[in-house]
PDB file of C-alpha atoms in Angstrom:
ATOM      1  CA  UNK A   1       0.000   0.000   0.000  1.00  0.00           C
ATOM      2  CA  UNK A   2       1.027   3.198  -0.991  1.00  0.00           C
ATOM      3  CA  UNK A   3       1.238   5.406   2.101  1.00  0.00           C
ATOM      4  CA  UNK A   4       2.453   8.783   0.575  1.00  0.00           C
ATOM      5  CA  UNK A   5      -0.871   9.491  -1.501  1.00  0.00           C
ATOM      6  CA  UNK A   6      -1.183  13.162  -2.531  1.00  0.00           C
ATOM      7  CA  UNK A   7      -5.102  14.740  -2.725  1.00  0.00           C
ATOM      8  CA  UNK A   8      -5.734  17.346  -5.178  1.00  0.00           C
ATOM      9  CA  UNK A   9      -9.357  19.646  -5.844  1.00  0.00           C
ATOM     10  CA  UNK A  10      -9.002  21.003  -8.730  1.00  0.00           C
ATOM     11  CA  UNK A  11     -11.600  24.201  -9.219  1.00  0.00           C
ATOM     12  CA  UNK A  12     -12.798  23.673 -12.447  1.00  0.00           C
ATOM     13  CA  UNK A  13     -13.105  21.038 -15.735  1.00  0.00           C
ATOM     14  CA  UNK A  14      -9.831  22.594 -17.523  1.00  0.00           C
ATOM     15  CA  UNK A  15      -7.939  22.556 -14.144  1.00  0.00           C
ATOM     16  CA  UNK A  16      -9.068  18.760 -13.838  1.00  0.00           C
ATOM     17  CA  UNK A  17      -8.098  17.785 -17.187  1.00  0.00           C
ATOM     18  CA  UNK A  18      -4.823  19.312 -17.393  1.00  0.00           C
ATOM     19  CA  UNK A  19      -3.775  17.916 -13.214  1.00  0.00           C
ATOM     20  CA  UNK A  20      -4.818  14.386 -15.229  1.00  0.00           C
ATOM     21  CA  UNK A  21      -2.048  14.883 -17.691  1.00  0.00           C
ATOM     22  CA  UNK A  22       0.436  16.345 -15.510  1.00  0.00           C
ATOM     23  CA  UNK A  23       0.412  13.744 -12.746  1.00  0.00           C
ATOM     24  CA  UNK A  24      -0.256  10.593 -15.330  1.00  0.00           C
ATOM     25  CA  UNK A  25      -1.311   6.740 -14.649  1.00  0.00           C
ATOM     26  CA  UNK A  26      -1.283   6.331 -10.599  1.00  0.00           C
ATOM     27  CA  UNK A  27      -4.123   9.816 -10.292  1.00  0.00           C
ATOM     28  CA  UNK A  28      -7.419   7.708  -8.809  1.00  0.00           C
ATOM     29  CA  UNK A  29     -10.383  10.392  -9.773  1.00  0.00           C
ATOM     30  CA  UNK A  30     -12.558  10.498  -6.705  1.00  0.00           C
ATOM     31  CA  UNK A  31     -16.060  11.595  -6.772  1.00  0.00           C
ATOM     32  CA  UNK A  32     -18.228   9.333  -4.095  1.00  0.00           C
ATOM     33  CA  UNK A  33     -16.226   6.895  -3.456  1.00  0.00           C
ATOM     34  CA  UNK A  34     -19.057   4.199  -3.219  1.00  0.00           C
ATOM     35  CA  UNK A  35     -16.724   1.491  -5.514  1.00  0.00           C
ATOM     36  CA  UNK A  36     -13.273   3.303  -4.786  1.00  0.00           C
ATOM     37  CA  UNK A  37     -13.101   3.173  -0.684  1.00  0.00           C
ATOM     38  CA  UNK A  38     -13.542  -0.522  -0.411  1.00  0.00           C
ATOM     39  CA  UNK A  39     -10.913  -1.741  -2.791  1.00  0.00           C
ATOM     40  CA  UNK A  40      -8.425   1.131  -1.319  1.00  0.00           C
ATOM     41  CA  UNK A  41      -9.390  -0.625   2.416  1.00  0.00           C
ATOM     42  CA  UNK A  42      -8.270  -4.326   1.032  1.00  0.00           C
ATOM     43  CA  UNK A  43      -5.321  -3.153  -0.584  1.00  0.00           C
ATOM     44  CA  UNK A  44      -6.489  -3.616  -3.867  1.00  0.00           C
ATOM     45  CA  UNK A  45      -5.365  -0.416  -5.136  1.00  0.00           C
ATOM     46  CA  UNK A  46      -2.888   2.154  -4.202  1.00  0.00           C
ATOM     47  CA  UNK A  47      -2.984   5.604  -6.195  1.00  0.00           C
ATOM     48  CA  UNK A  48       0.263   7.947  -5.641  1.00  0.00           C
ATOM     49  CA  UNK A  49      -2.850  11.001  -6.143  1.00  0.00           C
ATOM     50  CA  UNK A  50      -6.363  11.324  -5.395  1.00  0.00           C
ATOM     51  CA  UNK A  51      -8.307  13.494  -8.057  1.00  0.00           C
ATOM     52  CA  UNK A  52     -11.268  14.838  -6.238  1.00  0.00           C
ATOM     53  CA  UNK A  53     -14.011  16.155  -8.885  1.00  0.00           C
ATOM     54  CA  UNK A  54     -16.875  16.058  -6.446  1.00  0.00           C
ATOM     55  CA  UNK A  55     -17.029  20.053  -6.496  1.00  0.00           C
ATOM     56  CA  UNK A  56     -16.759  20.595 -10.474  1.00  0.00           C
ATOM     57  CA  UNK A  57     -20.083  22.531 -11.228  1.00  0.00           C
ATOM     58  CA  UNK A  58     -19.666  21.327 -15.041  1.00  0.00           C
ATOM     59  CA  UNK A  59     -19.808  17.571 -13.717  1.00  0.00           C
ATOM     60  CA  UNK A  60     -23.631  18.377 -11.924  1.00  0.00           C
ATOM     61  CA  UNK A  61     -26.971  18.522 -12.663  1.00  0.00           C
ATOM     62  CA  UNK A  62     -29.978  17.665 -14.815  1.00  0.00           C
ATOM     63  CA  UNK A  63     -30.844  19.377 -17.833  1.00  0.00           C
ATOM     64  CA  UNK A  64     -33.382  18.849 -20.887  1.00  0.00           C
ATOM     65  CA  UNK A  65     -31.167  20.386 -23.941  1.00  0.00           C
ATOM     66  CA  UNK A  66     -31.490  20.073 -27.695  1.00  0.00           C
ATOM     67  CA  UNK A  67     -29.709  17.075 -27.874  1.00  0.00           C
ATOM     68  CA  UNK A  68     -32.350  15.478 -24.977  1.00  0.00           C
ATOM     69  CA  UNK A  69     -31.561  15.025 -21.362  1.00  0.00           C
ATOM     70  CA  UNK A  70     -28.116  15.446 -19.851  1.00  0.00           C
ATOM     71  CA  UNK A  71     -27.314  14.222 -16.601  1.00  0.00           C
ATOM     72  CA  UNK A  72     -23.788  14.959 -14.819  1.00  0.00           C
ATOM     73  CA  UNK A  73     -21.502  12.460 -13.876  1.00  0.00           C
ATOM     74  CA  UNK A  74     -21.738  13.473 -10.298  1.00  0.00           C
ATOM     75  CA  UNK A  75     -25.624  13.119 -10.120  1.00  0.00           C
ATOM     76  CA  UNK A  76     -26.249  11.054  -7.014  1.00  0.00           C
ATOM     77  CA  UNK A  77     -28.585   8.110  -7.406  1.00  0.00           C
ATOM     78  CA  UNK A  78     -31.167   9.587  -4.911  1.00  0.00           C
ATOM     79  CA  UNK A  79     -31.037  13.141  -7.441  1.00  0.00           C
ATOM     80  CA  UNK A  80     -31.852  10.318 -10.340  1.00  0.00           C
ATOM     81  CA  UNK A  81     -34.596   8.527  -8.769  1.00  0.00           C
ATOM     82  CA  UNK A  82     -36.553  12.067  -7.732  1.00  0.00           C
ATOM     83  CA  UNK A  83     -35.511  14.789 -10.555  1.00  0.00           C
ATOM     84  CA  UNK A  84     -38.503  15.935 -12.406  1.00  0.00           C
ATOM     85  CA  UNK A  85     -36.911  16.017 -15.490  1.00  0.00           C
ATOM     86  CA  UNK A  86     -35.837  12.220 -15.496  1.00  0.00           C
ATOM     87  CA  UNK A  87     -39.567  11.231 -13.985  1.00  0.00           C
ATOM     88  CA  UNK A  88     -41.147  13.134 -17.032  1.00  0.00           C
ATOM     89  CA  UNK A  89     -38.805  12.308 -19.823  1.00  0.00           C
ATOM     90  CA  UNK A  90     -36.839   9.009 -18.694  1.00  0.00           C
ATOM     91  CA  UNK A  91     -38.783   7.002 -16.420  1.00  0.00           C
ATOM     92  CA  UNK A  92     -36.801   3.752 -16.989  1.00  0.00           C
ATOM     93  CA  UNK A  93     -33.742   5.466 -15.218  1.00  0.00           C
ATOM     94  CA  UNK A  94     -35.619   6.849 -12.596  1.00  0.00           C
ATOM     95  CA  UNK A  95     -37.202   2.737 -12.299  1.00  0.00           C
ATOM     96  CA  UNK A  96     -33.858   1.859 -12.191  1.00  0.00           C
ATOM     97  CA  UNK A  97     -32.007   4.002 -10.207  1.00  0.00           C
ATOM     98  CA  UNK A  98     -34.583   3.043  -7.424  1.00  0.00           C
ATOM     99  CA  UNK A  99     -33.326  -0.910  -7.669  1.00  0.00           C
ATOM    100  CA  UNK A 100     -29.935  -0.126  -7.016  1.00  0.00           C
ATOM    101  CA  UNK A 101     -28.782  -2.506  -4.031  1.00  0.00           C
ATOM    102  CA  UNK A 102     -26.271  -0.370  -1.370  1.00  0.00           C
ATOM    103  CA  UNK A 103     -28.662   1.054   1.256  1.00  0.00           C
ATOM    104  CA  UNK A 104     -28.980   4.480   1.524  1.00  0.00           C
ATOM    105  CA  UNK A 105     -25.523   5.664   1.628  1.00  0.00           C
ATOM    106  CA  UNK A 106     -25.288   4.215  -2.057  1.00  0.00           C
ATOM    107  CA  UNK A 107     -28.234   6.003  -2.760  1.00  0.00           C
ATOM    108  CA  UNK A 108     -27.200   9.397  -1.039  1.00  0.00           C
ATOM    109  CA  UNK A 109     -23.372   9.307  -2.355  1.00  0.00           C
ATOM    110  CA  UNK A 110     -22.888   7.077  -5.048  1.00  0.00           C
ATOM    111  CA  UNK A 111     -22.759   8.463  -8.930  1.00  0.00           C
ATOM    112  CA  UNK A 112     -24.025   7.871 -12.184  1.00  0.00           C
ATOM    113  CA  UNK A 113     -20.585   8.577 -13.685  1.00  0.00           C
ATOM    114  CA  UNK A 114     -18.884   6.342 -10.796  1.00  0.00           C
ATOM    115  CA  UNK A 115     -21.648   3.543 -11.843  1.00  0.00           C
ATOM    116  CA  UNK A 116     -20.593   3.652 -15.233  1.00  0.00           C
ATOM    117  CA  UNK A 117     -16.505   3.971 -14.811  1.00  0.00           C
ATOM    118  CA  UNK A 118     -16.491   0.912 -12.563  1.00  0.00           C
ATOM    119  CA  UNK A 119     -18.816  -1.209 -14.873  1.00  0.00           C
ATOM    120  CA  UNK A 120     -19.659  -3.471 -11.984  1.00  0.00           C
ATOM    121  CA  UNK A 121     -21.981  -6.284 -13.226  1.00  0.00           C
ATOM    122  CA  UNK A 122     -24.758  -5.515 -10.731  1.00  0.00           C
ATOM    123  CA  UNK A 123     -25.669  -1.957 -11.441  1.00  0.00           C
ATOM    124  CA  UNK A 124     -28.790  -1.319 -12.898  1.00  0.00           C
ATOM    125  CA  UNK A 125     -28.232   2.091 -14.426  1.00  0.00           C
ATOM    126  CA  UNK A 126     -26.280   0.561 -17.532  1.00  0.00           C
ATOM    127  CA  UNK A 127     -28.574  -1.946 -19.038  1.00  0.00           C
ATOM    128  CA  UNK A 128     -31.516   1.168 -18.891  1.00  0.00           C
ATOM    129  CA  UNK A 129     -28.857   3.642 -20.074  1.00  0.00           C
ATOM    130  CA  UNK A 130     -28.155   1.403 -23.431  1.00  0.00           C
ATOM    131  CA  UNK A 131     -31.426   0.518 -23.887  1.00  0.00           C
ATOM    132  CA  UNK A 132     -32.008   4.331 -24.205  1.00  0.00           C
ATOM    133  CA  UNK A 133     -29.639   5.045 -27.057  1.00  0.00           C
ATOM    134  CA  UNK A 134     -27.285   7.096 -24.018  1.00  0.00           C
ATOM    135  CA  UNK A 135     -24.151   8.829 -25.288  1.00  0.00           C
ATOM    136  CA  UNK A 136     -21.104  10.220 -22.821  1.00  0.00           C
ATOM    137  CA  UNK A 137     -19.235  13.203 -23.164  1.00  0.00           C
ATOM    138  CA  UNK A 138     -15.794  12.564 -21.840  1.00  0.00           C
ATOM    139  CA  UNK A 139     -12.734  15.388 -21.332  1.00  0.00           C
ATOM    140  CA  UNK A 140      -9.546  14.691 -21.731  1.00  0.00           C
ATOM    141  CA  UNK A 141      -6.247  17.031 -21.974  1.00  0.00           C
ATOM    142  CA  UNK A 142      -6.883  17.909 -25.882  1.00  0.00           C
ATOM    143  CA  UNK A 143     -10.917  17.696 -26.196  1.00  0.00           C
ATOM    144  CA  UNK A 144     -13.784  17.397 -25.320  1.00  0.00           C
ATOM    145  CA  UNK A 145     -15.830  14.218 -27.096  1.00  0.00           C
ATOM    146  CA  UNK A 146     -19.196  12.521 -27.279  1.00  0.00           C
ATOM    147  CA  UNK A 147     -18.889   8.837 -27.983  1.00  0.00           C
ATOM    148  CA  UNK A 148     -21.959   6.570 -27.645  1.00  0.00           C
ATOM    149  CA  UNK A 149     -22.111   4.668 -24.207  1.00  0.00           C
ATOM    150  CA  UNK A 150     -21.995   1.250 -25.752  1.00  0.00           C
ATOM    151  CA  UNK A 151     -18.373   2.170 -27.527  1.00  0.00           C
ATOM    152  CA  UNK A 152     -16.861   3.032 -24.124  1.00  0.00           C
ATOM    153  CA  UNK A 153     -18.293  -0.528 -22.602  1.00  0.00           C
ATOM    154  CA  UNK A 154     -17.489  -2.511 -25.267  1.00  0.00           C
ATOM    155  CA  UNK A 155     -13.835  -1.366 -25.499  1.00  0.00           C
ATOM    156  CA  UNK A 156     -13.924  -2.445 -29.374  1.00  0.00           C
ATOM    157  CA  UNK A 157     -12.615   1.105 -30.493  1.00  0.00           C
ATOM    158  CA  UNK A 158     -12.634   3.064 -27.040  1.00  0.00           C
ATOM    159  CA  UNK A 159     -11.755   2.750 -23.569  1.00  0.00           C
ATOM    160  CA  UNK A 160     -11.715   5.957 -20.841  1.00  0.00           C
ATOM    161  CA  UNK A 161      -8.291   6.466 -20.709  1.00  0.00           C
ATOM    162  CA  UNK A 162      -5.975   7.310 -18.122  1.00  0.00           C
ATOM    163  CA  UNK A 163      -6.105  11.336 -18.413  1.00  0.00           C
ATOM    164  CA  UNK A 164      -9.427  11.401 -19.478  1.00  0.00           C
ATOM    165  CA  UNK A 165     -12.785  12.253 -17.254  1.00  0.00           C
ATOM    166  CA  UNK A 166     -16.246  11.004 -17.809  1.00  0.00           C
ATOM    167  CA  UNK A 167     -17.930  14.364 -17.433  1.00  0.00           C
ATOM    168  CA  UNK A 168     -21.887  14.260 -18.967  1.00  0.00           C
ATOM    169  CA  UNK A 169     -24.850  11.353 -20.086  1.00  0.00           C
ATOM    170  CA  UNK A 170     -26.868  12.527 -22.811  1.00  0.00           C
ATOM    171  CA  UNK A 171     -29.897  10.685 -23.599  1.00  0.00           C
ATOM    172  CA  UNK A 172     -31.154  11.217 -26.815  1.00  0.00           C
ATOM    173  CA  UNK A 173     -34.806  12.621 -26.907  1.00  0.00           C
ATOM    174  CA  UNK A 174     -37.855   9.900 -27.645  1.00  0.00           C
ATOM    175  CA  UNK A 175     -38.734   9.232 -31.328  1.00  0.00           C
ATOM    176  CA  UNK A 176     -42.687  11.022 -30.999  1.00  0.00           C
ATOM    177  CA  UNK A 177     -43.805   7.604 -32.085  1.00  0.00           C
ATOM    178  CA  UNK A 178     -42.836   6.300 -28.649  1.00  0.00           C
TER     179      UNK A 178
END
């Protein structure tokens, strides 16, 4: 185990992105730490820097845009399972964030983005996610991209890299024959 971790908090997206390049492969972004904590406890993993993005404003909250609904990668469970914009225009994520196993703290602390970047077999938010057609926007050092969330799962032509930040979901609005 590592015992000489460093913490940064970076202020904003650009600072975030550019810490990720500058401090390289052993920075462990830390958001809620519902996945993280436990594998740090066992030994599991030891990071030489802990990235804490759980104050970036442009990783939080719920919005209907043009492009449909987009949901931060900080958005708590709880925020997913009671946000009148997901109720009205996504039910199926609000259904499923409400079967996610964990007990409240999960509920209270854990992320969509952290849900996604761990890939755990047992969260529910995926399978509803890809069944709605989501896309993620993901920052790294040099851009800012939108891949489809199925690429980044499947690893076939994408993987999140090492200096590179899930930031945004964007679900695609409804065809108006649904």
């Amino acid at each position: 185990m590592n015992l000489r971790m460093q913490y940064a908090r970076p202020r904003n997206l650009e600072q975030a992105t550019a810490l990720m390049d500058a401090l390289g492969t052993g920075t462990m972004v830390i958001a809620g730490g519902q996945e993280l904590m436990p594998h740090l406890n066992y030994g599991r993993i030891s990071p030489s820097v802990f990235l804490d993005v759980s104050g970036l404003s442009e990783l939080q909250g719920v919005e209907e845009t043009a492009e449909g609904v987009s949901i931060g990668a900080l958005t708590v469970h709880r925020q997913i399972q009671t946000d009148p914009i997901i109720s009205k225009s996504l039910p199926l994520l609000a259904y499923a964030a409400k079967q996610i196993g964990g007990g409240r703290q999960v509920h209270n602390q854990g992320t969509i983005g952290g849900n996604i970047v761990a890939m755990h077999p047992l969260y529910d938010i995926i399978p509803s996610l890809l069944a709605l057609g989501a896309q993620v926007q993901i920052a790294g050092p040099e851009a800012i991209e939108i891949i489809p969330l199925s690429t980044l799962l499947t690893g076939t032509s994408y993987q999140l890299g090492a200096k590179e930040l899930l930031t945004r979901i964007i679900v695609p609005p409804m065809d108006s024959d649904h």
